[in-house]
Short mmCIF file of N, CA, C and O in Angstrom, two decimals:
data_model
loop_
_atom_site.label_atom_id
_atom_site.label_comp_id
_atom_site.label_asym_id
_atom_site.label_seq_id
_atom_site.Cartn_x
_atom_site.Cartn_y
_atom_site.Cartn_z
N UNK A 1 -27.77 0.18 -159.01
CA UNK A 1 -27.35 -1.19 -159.18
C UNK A 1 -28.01 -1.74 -160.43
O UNK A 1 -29.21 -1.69 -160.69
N UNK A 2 -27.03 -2.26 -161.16
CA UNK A 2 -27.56 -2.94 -162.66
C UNK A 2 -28.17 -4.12 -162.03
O UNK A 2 -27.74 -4.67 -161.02
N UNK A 3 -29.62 -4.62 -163.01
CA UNK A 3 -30.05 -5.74 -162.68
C UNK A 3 -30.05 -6.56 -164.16
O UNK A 3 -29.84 -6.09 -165.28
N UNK A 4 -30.27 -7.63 -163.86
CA UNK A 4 -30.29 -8.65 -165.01
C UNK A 4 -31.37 -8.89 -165.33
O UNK A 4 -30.80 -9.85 -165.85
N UNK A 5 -32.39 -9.00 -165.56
CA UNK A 5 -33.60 -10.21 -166.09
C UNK A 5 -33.29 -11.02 -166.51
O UNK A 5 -32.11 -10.96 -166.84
N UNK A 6 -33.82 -11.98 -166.74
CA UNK A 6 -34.16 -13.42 -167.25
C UNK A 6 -35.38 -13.92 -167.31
O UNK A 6 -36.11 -13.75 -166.33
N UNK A 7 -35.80 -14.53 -168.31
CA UNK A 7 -36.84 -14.62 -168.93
C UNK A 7 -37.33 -16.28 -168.57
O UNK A 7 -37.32 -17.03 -169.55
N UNK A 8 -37.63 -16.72 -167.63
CA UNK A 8 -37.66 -18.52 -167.75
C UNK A 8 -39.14 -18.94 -168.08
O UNK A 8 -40.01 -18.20 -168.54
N UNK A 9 -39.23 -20.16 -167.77
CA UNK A 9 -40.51 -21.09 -168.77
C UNK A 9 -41.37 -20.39 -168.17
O UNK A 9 -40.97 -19.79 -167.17
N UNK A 10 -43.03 -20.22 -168.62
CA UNK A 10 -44.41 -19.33 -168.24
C UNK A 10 -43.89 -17.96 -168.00
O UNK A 10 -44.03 -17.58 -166.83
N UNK A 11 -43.25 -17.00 -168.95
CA UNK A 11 -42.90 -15.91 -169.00
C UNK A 11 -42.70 -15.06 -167.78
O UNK A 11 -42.80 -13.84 -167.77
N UNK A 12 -42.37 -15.95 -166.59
CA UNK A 12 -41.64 -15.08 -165.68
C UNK A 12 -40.38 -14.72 -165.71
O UNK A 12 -39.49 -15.30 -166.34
N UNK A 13 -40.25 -13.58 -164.92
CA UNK A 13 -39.01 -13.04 -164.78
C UNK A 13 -38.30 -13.47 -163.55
O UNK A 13 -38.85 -13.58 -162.46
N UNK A 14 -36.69 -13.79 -163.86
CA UNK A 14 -35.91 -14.05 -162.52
C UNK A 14 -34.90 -12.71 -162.53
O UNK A 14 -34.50 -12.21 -163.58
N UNK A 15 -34.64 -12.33 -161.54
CA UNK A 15 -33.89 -11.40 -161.62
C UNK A 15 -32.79 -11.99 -161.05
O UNK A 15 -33.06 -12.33 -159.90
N UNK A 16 -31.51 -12.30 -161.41
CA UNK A 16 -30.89 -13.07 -159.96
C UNK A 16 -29.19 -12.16 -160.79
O UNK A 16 -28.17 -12.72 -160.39
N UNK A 17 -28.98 -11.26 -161.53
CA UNK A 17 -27.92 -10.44 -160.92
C UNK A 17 -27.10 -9.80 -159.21
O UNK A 17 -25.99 -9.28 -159.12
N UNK A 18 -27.84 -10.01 -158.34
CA UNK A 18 -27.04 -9.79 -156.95
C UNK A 18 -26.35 -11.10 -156.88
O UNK A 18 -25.34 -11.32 -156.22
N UNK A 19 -27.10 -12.09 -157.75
CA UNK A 19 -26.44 -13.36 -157.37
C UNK A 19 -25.43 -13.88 -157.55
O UNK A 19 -24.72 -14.67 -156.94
N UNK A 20 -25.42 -13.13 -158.85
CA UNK A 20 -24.03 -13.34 -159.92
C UNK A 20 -23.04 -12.70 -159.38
O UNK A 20 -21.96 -13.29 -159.31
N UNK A 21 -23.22 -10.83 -158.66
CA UNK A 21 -22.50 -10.24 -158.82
C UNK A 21 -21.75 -10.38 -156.98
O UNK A 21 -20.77 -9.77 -156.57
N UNK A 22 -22.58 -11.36 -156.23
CA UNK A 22 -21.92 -11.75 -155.30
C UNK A 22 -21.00 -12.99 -155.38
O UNK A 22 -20.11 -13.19 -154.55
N UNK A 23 -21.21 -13.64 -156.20
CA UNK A 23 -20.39 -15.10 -156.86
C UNK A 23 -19.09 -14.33 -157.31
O UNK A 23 -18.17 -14.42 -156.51
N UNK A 24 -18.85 -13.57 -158.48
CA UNK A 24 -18.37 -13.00 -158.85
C UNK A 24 -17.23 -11.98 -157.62
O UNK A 24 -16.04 -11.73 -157.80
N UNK A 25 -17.94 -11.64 -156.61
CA UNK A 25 -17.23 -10.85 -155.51
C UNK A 25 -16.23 -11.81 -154.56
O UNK A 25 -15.04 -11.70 -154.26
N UNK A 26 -17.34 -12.87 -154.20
CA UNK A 26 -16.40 -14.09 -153.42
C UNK A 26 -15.45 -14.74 -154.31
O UNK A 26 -14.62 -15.42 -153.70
N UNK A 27 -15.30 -14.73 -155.96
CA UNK A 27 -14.28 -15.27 -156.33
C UNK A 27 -13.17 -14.00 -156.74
O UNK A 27 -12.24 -14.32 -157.48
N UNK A 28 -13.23 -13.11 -156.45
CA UNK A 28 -12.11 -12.22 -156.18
C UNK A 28 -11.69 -11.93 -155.18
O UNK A 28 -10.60 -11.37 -155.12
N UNK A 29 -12.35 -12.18 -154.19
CA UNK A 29 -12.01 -12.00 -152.27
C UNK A 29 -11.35 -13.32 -152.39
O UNK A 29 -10.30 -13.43 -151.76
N UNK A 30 -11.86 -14.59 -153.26
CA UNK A 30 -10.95 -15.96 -153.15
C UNK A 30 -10.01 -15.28 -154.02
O UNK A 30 -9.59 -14.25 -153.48
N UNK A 31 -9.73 -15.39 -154.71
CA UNK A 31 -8.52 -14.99 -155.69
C UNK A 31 -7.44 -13.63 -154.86
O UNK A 31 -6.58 -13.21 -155.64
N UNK A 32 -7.42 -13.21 -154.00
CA UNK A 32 -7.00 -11.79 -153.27
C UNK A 32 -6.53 -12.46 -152.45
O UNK A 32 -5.35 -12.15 -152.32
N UNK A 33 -7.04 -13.83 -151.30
CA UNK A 33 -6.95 -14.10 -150.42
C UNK A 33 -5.44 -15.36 -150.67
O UNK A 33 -4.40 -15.63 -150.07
N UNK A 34 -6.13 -15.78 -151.85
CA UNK A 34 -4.54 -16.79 -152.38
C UNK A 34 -3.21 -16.07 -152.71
O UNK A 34 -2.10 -16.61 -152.69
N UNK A 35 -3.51 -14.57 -153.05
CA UNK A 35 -2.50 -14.16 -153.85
C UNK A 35 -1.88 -13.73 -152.09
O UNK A 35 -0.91 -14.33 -151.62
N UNK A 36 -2.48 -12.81 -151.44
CA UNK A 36 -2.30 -12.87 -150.08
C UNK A 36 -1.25 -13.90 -149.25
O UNK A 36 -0.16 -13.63 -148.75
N UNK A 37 -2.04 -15.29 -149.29
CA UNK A 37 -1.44 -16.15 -148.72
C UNK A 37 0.14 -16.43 -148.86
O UNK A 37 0.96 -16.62 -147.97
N UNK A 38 0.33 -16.39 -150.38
CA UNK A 38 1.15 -16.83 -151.39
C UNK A 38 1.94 -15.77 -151.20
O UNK A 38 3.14 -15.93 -150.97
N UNK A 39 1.53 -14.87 -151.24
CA UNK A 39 3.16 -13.67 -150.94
C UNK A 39 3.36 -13.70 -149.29
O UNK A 39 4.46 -13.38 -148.85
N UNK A 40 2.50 -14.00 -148.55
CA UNK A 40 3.21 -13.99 -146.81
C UNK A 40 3.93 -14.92 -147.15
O UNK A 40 5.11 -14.58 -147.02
N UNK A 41 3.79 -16.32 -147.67
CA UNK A 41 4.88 -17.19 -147.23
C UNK A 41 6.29 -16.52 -148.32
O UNK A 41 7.46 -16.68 -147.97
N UNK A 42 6.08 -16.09 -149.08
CA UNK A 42 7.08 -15.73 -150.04
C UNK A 42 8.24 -14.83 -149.26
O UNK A 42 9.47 -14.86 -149.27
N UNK A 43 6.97 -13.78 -148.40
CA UNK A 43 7.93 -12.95 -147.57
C UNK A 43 8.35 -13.88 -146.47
O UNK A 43 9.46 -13.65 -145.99
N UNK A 44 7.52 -15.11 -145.88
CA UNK A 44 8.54 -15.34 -144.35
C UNK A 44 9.64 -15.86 -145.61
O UNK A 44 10.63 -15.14 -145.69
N UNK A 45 9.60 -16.60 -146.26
CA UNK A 45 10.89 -17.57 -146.79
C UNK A 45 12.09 -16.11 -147.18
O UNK A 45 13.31 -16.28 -147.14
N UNK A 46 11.52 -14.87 -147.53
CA UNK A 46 12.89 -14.20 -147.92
C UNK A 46 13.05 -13.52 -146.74
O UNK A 46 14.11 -12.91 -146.69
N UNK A 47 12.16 -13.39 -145.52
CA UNK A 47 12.76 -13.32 -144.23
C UNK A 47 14.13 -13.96 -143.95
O UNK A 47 15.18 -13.44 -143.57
N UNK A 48 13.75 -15.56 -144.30
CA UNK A 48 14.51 -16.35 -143.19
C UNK A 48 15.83 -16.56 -144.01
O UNK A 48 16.77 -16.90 -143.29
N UNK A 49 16.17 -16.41 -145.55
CA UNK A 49 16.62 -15.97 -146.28
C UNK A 49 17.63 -14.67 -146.06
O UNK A 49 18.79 -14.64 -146.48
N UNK A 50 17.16 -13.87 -145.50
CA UNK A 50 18.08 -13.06 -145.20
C UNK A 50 18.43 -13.24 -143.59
O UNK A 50 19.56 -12.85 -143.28
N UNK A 51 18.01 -13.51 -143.04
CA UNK A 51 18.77 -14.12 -141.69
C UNK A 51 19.66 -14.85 -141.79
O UNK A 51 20.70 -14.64 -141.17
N UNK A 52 19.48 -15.94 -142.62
CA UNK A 52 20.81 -16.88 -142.97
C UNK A 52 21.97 -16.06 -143.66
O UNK A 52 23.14 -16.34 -143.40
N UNK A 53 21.72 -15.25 -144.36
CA UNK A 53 22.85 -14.54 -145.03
C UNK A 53 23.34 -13.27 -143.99
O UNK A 53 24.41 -12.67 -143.97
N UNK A 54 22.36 -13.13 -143.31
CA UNK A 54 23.55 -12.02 -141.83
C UNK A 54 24.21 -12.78 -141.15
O UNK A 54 25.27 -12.33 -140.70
N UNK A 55 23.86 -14.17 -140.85
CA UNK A 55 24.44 -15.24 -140.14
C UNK A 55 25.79 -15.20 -140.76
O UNK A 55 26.79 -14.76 -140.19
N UNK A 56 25.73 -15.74 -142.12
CA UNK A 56 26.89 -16.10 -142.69
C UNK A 56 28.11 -14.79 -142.78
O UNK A 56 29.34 -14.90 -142.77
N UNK A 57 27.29 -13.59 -142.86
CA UNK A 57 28.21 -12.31 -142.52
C UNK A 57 28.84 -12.03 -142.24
O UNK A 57 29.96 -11.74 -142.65
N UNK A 58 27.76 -11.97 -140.43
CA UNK A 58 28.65 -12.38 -139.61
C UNK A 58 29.54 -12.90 -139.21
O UNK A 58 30.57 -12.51 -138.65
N UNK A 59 29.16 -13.87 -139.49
CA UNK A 59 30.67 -15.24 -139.03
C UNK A 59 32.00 -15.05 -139.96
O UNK A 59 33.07 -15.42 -139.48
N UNK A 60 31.96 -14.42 -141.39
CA UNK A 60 32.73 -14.30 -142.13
C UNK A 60 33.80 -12.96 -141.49
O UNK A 60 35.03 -12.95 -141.59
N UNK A 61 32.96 -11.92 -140.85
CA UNK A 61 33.57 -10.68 -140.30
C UNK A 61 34.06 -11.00 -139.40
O UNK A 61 34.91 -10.22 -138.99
N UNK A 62 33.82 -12.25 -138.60
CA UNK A 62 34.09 -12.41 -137.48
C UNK A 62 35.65 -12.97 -137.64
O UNK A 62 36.61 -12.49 -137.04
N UNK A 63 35.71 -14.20 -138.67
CA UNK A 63 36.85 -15.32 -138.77
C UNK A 63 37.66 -13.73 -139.36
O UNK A 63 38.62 -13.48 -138.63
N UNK A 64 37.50 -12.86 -140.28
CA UNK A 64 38.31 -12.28 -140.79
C UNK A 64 38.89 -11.39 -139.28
O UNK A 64 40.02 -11.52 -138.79
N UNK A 65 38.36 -10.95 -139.03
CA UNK A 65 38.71 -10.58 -137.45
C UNK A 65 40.00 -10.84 -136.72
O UNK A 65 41.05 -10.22 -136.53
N UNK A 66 39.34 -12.31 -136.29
CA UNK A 66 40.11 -13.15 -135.52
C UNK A 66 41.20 -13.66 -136.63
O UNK A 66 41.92 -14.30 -135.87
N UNK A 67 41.76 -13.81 -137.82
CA UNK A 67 42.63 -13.41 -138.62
C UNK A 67 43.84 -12.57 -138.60
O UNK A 67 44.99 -12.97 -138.44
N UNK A 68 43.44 -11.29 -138.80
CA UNK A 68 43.72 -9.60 -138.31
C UNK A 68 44.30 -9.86 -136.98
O UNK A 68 45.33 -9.22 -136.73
N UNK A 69 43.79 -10.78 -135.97
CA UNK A 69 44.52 -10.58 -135.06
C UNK A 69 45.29 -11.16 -134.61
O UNK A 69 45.72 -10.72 -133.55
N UNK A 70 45.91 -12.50 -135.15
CA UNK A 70 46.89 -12.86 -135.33
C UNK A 70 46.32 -14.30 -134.74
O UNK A 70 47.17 -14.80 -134.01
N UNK A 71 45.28 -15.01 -134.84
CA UNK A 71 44.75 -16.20 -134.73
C UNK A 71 45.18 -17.35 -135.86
O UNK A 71 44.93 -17.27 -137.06
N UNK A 72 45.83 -18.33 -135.26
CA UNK A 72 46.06 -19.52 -135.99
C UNK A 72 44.96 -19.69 -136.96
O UNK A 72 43.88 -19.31 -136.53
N UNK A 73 44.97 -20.26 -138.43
CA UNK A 73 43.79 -20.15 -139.06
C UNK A 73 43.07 -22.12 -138.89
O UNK A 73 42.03 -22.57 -139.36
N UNK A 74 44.10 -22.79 -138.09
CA UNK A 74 43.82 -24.05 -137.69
C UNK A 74 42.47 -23.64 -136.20
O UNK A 74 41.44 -24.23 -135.89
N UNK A 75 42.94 -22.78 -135.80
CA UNK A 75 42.27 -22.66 -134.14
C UNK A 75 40.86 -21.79 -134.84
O UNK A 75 40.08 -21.49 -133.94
N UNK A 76 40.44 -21.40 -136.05
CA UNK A 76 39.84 -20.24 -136.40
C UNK A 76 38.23 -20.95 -136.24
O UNK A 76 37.27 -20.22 -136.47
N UNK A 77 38.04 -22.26 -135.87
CA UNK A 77 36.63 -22.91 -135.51
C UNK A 77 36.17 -22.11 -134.11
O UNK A 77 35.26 -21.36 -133.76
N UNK A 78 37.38 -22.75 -133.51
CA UNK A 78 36.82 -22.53 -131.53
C UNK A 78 36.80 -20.91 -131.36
O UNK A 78 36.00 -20.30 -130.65
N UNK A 79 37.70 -20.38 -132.04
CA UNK A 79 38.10 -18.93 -131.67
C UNK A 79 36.64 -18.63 -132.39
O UNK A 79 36.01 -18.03 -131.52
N UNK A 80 35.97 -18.73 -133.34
CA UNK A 80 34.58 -18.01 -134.20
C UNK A 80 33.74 -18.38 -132.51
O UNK A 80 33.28 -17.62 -131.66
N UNK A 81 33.81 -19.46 -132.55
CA UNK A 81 32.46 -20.45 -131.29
C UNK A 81 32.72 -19.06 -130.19
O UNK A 81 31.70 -18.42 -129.93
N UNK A 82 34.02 -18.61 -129.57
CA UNK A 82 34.23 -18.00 -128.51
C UNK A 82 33.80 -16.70 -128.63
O UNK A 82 33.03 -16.16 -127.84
N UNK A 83 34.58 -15.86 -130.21
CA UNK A 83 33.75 -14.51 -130.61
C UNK A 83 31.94 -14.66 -130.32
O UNK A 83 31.31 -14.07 -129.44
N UNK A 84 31.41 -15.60 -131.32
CA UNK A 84 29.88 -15.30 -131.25
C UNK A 84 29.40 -15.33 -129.93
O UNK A 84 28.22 -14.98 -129.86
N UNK A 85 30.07 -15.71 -128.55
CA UNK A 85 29.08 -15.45 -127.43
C UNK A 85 30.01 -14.25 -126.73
O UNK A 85 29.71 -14.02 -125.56
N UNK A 86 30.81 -13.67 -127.16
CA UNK A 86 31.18 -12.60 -127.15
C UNK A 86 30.11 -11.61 -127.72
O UNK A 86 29.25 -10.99 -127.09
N UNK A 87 30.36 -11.61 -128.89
CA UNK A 87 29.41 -10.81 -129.98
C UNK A 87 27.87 -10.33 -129.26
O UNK A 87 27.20 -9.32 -129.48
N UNK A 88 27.61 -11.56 -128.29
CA UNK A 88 26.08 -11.48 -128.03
C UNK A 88 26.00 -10.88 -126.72
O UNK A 88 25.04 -11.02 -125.96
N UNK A 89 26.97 -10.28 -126.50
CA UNK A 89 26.77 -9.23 -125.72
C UNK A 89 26.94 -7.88 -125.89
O UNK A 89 27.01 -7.04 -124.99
N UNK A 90 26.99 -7.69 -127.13
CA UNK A 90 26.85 -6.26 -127.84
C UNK A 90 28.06 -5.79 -128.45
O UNK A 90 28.17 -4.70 -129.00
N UNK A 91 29.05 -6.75 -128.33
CA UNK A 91 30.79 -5.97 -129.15
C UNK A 91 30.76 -6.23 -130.53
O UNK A 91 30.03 -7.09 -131.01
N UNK A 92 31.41 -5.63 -131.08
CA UNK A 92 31.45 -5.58 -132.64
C UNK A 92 32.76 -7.51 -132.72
O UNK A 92 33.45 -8.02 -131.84
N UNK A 93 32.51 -7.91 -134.10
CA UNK A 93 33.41 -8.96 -134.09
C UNK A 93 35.21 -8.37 -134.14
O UNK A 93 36.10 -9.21 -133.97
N UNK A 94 35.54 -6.95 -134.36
CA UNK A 94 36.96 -6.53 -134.19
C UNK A 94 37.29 -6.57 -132.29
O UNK A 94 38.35 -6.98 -131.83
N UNK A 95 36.54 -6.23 -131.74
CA UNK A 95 36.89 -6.33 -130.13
C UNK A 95 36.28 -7.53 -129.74
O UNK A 95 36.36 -7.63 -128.51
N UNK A 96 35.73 -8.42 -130.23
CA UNK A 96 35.82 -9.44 -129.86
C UNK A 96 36.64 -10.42 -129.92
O UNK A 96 36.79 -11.36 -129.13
N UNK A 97 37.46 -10.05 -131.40
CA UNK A 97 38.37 -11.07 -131.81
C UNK A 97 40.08 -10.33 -130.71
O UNK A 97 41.13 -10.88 -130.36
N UNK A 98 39.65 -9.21 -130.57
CA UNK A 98 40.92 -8.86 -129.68
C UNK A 98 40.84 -9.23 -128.22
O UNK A 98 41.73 -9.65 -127.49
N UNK A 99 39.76 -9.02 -128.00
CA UNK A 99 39.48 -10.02 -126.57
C UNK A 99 39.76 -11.70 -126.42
O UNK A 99 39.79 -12.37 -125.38
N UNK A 100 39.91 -12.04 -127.50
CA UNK A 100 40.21 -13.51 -127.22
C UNK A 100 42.00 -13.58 -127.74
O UNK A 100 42.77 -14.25 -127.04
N UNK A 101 42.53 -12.84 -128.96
CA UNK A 101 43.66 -13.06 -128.87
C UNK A 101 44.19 -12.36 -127.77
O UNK A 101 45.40 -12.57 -127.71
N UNK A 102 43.75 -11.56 -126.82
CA UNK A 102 44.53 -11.23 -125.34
C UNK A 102 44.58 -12.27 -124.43
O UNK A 102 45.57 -12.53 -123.74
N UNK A 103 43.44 -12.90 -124.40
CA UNK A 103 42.87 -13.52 -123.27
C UNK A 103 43.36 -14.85 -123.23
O UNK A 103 43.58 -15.40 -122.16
N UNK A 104 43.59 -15.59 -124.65
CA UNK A 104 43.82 -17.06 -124.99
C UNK A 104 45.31 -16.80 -126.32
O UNK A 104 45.25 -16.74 -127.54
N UNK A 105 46.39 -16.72 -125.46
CA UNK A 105 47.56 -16.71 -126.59
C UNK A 105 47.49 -17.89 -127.14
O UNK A 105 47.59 -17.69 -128.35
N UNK A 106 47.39 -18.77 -126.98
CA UNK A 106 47.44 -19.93 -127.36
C UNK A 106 47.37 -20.39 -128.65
O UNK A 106 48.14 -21.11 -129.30
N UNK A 107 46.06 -19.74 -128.98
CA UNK A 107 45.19 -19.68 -130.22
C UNK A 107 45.78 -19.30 -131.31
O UNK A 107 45.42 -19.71 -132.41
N UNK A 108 47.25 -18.07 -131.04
CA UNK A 108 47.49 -17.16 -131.98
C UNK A 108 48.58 -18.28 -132.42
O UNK A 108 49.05 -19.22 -131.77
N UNK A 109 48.80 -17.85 -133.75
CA UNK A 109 49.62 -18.21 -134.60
C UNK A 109 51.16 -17.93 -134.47
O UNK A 109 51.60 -16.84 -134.09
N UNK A 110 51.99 -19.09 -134.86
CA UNK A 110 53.20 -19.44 -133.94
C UNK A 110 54.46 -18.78 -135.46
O UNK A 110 54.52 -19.24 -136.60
N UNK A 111 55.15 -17.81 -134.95
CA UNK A 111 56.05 -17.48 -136.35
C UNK A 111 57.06 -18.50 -135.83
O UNK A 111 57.44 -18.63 -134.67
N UNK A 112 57.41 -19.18 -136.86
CA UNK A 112 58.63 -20.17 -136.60
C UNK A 112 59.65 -19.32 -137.92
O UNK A 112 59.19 -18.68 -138.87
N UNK A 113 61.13 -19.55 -137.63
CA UNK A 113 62.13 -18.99 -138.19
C UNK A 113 62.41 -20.61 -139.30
O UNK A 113 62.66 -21.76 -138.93
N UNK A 114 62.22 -20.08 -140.65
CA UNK A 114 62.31 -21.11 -141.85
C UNK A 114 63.86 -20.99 -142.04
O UNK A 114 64.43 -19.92 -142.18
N UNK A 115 64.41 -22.11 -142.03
CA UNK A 115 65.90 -22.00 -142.24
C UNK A 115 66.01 -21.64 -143.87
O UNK A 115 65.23 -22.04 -144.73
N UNK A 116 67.32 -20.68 -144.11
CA UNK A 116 67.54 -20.43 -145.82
C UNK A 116 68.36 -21.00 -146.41
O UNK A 116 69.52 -20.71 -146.11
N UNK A 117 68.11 -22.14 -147.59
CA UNK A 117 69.08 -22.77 -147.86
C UNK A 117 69.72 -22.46 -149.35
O UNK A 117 68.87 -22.20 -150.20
N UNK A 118 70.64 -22.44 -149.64
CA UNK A 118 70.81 -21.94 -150.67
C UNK A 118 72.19 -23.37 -151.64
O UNK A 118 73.26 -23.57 -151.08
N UNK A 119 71.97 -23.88 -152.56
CA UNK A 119 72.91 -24.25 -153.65
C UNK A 119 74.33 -23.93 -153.31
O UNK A 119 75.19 -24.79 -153.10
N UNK A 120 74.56 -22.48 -153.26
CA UNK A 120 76.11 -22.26 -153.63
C UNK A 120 76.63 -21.53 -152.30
O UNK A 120 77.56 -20.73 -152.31
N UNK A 121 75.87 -21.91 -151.05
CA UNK A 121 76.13 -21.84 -149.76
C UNK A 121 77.29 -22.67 -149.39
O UNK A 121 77.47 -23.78 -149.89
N UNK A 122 78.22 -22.06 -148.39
CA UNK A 122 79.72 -22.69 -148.29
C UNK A 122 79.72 -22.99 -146.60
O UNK A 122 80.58 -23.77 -146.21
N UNK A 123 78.91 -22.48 -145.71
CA UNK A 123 78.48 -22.60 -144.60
C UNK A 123 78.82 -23.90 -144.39
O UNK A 123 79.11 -24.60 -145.36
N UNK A 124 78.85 -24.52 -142.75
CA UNK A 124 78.40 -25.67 -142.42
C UNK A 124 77.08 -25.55 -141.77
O UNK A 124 76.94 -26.61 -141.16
N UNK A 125 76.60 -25.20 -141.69
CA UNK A 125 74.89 -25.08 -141.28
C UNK A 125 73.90 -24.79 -142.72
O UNK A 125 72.71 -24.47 -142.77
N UNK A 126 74.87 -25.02 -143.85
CA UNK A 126 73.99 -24.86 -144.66
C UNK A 126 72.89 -26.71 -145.17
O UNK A 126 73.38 -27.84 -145.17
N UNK A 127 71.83 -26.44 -145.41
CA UNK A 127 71.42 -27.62 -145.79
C UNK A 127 72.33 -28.27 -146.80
O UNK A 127 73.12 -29.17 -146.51
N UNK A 128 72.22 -27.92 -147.63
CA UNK A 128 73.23 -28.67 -148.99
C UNK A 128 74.83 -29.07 -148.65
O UNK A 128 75.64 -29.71 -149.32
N UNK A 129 74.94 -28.49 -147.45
CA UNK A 129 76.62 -29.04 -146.63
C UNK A 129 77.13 -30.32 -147.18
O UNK A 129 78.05 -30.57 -147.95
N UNK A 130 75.94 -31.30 -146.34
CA UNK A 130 75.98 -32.67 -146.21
C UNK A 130 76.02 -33.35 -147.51
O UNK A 130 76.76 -34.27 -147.86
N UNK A 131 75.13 -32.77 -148.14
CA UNK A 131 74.91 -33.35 -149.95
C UNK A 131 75.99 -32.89 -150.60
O UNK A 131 76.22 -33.54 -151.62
N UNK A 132 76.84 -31.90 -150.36
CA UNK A 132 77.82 -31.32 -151.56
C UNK A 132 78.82 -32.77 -150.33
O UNK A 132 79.23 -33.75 -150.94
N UNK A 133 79.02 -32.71 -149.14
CA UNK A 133 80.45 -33.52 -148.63
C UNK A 133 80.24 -34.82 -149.15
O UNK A 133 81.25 -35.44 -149.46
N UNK A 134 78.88 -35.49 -149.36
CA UNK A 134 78.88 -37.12 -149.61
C UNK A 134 79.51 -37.14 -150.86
O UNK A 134 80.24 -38.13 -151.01
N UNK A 135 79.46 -36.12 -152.10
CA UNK A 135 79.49 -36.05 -153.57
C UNK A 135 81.23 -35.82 -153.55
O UNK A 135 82.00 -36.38 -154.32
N UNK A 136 81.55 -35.05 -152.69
CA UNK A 136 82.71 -34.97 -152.63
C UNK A 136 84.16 -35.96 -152.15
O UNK A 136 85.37 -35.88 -152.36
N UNK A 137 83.60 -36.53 -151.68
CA UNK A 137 84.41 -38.02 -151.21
C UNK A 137 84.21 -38.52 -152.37
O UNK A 137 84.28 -39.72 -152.14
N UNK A 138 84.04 -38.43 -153.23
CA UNK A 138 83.54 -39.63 -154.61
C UNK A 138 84.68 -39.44 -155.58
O UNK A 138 84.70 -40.07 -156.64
#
């Protein structure tokens, strides 16, 4: 162990290197202990950080799901609410979202037949019927 001397007033000697070199020790055990601190919280925050982004994942795999399976994209709130306590019993969000479009038709999305209207349609069921007969009395 290196020692120091020091020379103070009436030519004694102080030796006080352990003193220094324990000052010196506690401000790197302080300095270790901040850097320490400072990265746990760094890691909980990119913990919770990535929890929020499986969350959002999730729920995204889920709505696409319930999509795929022929879910109204108006009903696609309650139908997610119904998958996730599905989900939390161990099913993937594809059999979950098929478990609810079996279970709740309701939900699913309604094909309605779009009538075709066409300009140079001669039909009487055509839309433009009525508009070409008013023009035509004229």
């Amino acid at each position: 162990m290196e020692t120091e001397n020091k020379i103070i007033e009436g030519g004694a000697v102080e030796n006080n290197a352990p003193e220094k070199k324990m000052t010196e020790n506690e401000n790197i055990e302080s300095v270790k202990n901040d850097e320490l601190e400072f990265l746990t919280v760094r890691l909980d925050e990119q913990r919770s950080q990535i929890e929020s982004l499986r969350l959002k994942l999730f729920e995204a795999k889920t709505r696409l799901a319930l999509m795929f399976s022929g879910i109204a994209k108006e009903k696609l709130d309650e139908s997610a609410a119904l998958a996730a306590g599905i989900c939390k019993s161990g099913k993937t969000p594809e059999e979950a979202a098929r478990e609810i479009a079996d279970a709740y038709p309701h939900l699913k999305a309604v094909q309605r037949d779009i009538p075709q209207f066409a300009a140079s349609g001669t039909g009487a069921d055509d839309g433009f019927a009525a508009i070409r007969g008013i023009f035509a009395k004229r």
